[in-house]
Short mmCIF file of C-alpha atoms and ligand atoms in Angstrom, two decimals:
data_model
loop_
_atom_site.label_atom_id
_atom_site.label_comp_id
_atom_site.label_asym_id
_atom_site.label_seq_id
_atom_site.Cartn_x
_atom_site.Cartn_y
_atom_site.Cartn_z
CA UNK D 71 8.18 -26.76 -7.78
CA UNK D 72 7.68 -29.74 -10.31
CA UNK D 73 5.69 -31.86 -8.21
CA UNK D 74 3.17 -28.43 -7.73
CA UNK D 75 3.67 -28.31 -11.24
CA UNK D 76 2.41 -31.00 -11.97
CA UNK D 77 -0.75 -30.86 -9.28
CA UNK D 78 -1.48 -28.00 -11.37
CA UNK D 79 -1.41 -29.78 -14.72
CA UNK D 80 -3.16 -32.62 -13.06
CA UNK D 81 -6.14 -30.32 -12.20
CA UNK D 82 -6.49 -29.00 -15.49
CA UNK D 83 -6.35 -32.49 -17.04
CA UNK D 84 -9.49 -33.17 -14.96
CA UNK D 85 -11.19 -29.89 -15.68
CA UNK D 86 -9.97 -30.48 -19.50
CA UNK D 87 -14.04 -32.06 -20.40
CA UNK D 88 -15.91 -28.87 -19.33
CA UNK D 89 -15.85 -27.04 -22.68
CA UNK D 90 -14.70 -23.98 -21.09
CA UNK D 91 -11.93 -21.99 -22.69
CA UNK D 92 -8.41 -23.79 -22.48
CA UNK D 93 -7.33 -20.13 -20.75
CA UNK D 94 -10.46 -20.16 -18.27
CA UNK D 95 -9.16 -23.87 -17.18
CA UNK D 96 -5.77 -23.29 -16.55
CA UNK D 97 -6.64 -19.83 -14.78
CA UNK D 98 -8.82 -21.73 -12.66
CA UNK D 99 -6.47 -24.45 -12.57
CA UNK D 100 -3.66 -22.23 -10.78
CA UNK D 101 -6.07 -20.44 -8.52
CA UNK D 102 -7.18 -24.02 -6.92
CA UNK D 103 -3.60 -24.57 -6.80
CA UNK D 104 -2.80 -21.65 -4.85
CA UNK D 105 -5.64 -21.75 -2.64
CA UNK D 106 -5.40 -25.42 -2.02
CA UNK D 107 -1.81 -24.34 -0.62
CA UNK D 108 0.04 -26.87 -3.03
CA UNK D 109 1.65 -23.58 -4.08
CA UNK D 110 2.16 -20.79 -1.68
CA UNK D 111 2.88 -17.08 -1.51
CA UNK D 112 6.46 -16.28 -2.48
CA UNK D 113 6.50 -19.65 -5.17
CA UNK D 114 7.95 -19.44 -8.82
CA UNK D 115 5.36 -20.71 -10.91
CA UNK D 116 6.88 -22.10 -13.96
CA UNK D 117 7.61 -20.45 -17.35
CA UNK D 118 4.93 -20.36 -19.79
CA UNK D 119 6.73 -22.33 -22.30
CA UNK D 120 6.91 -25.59 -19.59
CA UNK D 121 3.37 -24.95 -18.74
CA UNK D 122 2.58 -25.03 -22.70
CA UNK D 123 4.88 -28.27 -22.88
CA UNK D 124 3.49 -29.73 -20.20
CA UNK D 125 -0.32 -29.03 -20.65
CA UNK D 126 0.08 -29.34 -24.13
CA UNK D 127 -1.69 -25.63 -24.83
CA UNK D 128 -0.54 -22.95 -26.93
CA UNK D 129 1.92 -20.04 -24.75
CA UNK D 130 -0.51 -17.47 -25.95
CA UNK D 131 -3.20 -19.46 -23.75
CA UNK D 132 -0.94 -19.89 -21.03
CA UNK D 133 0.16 -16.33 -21.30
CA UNK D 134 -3.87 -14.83 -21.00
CA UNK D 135 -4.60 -17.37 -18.32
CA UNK D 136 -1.11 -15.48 -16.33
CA UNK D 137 -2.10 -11.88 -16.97
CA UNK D 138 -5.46 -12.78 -16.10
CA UNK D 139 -4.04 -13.97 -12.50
CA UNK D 140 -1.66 -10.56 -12.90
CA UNK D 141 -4.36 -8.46 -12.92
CA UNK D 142 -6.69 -10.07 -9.93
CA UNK D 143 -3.28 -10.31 -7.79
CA UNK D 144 -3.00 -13.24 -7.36
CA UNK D 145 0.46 -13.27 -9.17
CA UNK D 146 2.95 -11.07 -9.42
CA UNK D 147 5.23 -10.79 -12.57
CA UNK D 148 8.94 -9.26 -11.79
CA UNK D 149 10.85 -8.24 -14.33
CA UNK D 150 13.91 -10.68 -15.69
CA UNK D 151 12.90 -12.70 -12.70
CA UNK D 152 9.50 -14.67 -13.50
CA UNK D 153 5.81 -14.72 -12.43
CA UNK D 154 5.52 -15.59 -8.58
CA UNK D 155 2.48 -16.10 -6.09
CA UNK D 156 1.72 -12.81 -4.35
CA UNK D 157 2.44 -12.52 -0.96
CA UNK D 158 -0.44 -13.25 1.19
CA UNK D 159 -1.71 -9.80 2.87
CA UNK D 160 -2.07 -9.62 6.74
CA UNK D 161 -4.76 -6.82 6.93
CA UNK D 162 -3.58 -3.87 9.79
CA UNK D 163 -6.47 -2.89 11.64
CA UNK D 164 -5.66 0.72 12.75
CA UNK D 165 -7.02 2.83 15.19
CA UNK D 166 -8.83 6.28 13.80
CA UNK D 167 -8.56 7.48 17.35
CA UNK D 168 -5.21 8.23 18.54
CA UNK D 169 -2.68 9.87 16.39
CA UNK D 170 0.52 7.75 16.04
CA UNK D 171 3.10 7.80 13.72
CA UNK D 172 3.44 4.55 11.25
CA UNK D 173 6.95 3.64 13.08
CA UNK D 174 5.20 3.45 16.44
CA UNK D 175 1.87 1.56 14.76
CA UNK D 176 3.88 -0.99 13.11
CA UNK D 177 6.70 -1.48 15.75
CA UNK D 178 3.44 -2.36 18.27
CA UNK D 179 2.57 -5.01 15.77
CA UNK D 180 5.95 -6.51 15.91
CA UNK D 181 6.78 -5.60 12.19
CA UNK D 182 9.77 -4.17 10.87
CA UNK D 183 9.88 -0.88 9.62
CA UNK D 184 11.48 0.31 6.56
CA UNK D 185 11.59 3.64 4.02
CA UNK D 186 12.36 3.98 0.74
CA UNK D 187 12.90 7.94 -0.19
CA UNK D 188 11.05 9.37 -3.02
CA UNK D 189 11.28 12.61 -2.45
CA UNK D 190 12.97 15.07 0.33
CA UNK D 191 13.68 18.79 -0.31
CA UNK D 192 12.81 22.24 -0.08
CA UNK D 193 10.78 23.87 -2.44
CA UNK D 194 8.68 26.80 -3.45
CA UNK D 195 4.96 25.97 -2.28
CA UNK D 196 1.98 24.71 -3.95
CA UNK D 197 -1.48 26.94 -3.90
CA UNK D 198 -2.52 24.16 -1.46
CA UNK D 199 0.48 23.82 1.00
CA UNK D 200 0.25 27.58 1.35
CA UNK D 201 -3.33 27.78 1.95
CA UNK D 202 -3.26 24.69 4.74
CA UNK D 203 0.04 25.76 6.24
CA UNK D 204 -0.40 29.20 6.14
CA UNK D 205 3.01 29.94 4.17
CA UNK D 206 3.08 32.92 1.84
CA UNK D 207 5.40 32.80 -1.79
CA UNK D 208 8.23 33.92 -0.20
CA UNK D 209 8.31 31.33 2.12
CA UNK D 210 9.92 27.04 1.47
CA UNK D 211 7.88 24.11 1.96
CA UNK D 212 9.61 21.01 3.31
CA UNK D 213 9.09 17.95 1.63
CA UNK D 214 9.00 14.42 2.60
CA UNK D 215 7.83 11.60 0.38
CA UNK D 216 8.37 8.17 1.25
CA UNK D 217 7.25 4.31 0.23
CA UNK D 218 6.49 2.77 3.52
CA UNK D 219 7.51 -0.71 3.82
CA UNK D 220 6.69 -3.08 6.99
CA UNK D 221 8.17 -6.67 7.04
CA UNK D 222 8.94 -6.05 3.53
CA UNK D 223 5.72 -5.39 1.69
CA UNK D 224 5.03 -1.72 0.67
CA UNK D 225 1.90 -0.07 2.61
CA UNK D 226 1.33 2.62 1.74
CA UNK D 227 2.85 6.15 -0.12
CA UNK D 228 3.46 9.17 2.21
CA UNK D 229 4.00 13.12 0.88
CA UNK D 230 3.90 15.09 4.02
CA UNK D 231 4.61 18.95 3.15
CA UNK D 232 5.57 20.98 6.75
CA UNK D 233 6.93 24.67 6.58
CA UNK D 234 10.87 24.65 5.84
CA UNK D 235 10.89 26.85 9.16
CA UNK D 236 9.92 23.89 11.65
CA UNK D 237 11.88 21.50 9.08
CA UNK D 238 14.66 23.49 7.27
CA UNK D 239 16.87 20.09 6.75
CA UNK D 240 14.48 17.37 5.37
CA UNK D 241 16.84 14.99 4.52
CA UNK D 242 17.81 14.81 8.24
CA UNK D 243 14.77 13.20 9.89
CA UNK D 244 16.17 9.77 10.44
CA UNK D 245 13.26 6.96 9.95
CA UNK D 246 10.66 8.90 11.91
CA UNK D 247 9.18 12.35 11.09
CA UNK D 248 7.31 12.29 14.48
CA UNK D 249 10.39 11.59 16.18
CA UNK D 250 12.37 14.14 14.49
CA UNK D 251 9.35 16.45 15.16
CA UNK D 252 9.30 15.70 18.93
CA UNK D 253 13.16 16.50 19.42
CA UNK D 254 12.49 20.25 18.56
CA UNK D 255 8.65 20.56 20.23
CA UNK D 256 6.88 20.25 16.92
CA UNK D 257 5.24 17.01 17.57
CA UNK D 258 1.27 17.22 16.23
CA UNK D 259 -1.44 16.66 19.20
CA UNK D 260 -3.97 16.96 17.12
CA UNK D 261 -5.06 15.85 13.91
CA UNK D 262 -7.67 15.98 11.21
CA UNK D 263 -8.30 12.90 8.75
CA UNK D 264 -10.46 12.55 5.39
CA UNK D 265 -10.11 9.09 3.73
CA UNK D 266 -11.18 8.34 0.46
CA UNK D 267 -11.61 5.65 -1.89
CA UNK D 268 -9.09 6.03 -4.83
CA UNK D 269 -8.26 3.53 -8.07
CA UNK D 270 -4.61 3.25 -7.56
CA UNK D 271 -2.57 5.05 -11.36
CA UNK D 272 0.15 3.10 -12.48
CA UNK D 273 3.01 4.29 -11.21
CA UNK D 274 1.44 4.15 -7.50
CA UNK D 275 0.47 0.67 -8.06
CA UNK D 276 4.24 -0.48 -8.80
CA UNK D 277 5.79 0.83 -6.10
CA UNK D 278 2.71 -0.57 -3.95
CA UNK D 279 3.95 -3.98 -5.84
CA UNK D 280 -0.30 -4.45 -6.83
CA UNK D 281 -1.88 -4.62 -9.91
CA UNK D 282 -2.78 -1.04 -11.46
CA UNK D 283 -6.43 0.03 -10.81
CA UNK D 284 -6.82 -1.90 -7.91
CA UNK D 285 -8.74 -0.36 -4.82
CA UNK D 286 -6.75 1.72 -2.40
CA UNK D 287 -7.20 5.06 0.09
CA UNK D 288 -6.26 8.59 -0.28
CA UNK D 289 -5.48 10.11 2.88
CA UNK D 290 -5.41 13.30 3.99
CA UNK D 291 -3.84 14.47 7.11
CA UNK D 292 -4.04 17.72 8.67
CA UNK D 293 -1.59 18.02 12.00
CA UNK D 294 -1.98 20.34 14.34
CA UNK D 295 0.46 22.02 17.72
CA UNK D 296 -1.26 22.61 20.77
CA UNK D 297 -1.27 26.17 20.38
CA UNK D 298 -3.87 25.36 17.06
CA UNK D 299 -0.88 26.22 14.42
CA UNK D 300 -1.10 23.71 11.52
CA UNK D 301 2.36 21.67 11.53
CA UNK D 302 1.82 18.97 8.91
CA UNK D 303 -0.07 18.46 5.99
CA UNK D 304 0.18 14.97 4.30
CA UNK D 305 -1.02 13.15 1.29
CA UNK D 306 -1.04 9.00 1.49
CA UNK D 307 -2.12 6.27 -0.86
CA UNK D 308 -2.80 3.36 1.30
CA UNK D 309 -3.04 -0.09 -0.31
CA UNK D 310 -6.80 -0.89 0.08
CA UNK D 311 -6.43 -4.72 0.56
CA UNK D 312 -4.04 -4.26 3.68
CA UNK D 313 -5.69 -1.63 5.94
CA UNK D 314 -8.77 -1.70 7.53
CA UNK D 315 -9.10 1.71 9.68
CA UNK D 316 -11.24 1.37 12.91
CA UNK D 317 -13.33 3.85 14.28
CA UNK D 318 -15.07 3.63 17.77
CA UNK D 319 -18.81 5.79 17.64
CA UNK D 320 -20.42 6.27 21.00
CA UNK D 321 -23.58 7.64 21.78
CA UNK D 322 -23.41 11.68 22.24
CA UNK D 323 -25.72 12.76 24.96
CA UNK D 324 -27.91 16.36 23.68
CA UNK D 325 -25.59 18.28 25.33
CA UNK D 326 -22.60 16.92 23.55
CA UNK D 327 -24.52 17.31 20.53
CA UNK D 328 -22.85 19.64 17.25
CA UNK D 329 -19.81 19.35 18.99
CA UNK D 330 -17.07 18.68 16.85
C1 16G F 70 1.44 8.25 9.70
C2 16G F 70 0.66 9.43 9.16
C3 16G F 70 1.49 10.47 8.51
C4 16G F 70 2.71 10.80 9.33
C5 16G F 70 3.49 9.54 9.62
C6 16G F 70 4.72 9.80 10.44
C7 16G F 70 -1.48 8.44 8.35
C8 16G F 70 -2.41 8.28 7.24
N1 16G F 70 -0.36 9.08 8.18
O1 16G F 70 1.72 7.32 8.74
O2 16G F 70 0.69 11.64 8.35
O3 16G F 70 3.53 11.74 8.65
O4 16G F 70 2.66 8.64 10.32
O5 16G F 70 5.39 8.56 10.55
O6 16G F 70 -1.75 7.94 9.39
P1 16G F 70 6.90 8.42 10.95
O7 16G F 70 7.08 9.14 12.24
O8 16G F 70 7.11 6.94 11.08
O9 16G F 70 7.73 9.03 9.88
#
């Protein structure tokens, strides 16, 4: 890390006659550095106090120049750890046409697959999940919210709500709610999607491991059986610099025309 250190410091040195703002330098200074590759995705970038020594600039110029990089995502601070490079985002290009489940779109693309569990339970149901899955007071919702994690880097935030009677023991759906779904018949065949753009809050953004603010997609899924009962209803914040969804539009003839 010294010697990239020290590119870094070199860089700056040269920039140093421009007459822009010490902070402006050294945040350009890193960004060559990390897209020239002489530090990559994953690296420790040094503490502010050796970049002060070494640059010879105040640690309140080093430290705007580093929450300047924070915020664009570049870097990523972790708590009692340091300041890192972020990870470099492969983009998943995904299909708007068939209706998979994220195990079965991510083990295609070779990646693993992990969950971490925010949420699983029954519970009396929101206005919303009883007016999309039909449920009346009296009835439970079932709950599933997870952080969806493929080779390590959180994609995306799932809440899918589903009545308690197709799914009366959350907690027991393994890693795939479409495979749990499928053992007892309830697998969707059908489903309705609205994407939006959303500004991701605060607390989405950390467990998305991005800087809050930052671009991402609210998805909506409506699931339905083949007998035209609705079976899931889900709410997802995607991470907008990871996802590019795919839609193929062909030409409808006039008698296809108005239908949905
Ligand atoms: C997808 C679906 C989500 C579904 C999940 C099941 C979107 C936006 N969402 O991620 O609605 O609940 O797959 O995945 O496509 P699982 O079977 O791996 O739990």
């Amino acid at each position: 890390m010294s010697d990239a250190a020290d590119q870094i410091f070199a860089t700056l040195k040269q920039s140093a006659q421009s007459g822009a703002p010490l902070y402006l330098q050294l945040r350009k200074s890193i960004e060559d550095a990390v897209n020239r590759g002489l530090i990559g995705p994953g690296d420790a970038l040094p503490s502010e106090r050796d970049i002060a020594t070494k640059a010879d600039i105040s640690r309140v110029t080093v430290r705007k120049a580093v929450q300047d990089l924070v915020k664009g995502g570049i870097l990523v601070q972790r708590h009692g750890s340091g300041t890192f490079v972020a990870p470099r985002m492969e983009r998943v290009e995904q299909s708007l046409s068939r209706l998979t489940s994220f195990t079965e779109d991510m083990a295609r693309r070779g990646m693993a697959v992990r969950s971490a569990w925010l949420d699983r339970g029954l519970y009396a149901p929101s206005p919303d999940e009883m007016m999309v899955l039909g449920l009346s007071s009296s009835e439970l919702v079932a709950r599933v919210a997870r952080l969806r994690i493929a080779n390590d880097t959180p994609l995306a935030i799932e809440r899918a709500s589903l009545s308690a009677s197709v799914l009366p023991d959350p907690a027991g759906i393994g890693s795939s709610l479409y495979a749990a779904l499928e053992l007892t018949g309830n697998r969707p065949v059908r489903a309705v999607q609205r994407i939006s753009a959303a500004n991701l809050g605060d607390s989405d953004a950390q467990l998305l491991e991005v800087p809050p603010g930052i671009a991402g997609l609210h998805i909506e899924r409506i699931s339905y059986l083949a007998s035209g009962k609705v079976i899931e209803f889900t709410r997802s914040i995607y991470r907008g610099d990871a996802y590019d969804f795919v839609a193929e539009l062909r030409l409808t003839g006039p008698s296809e025309e108005g239908r949905p």
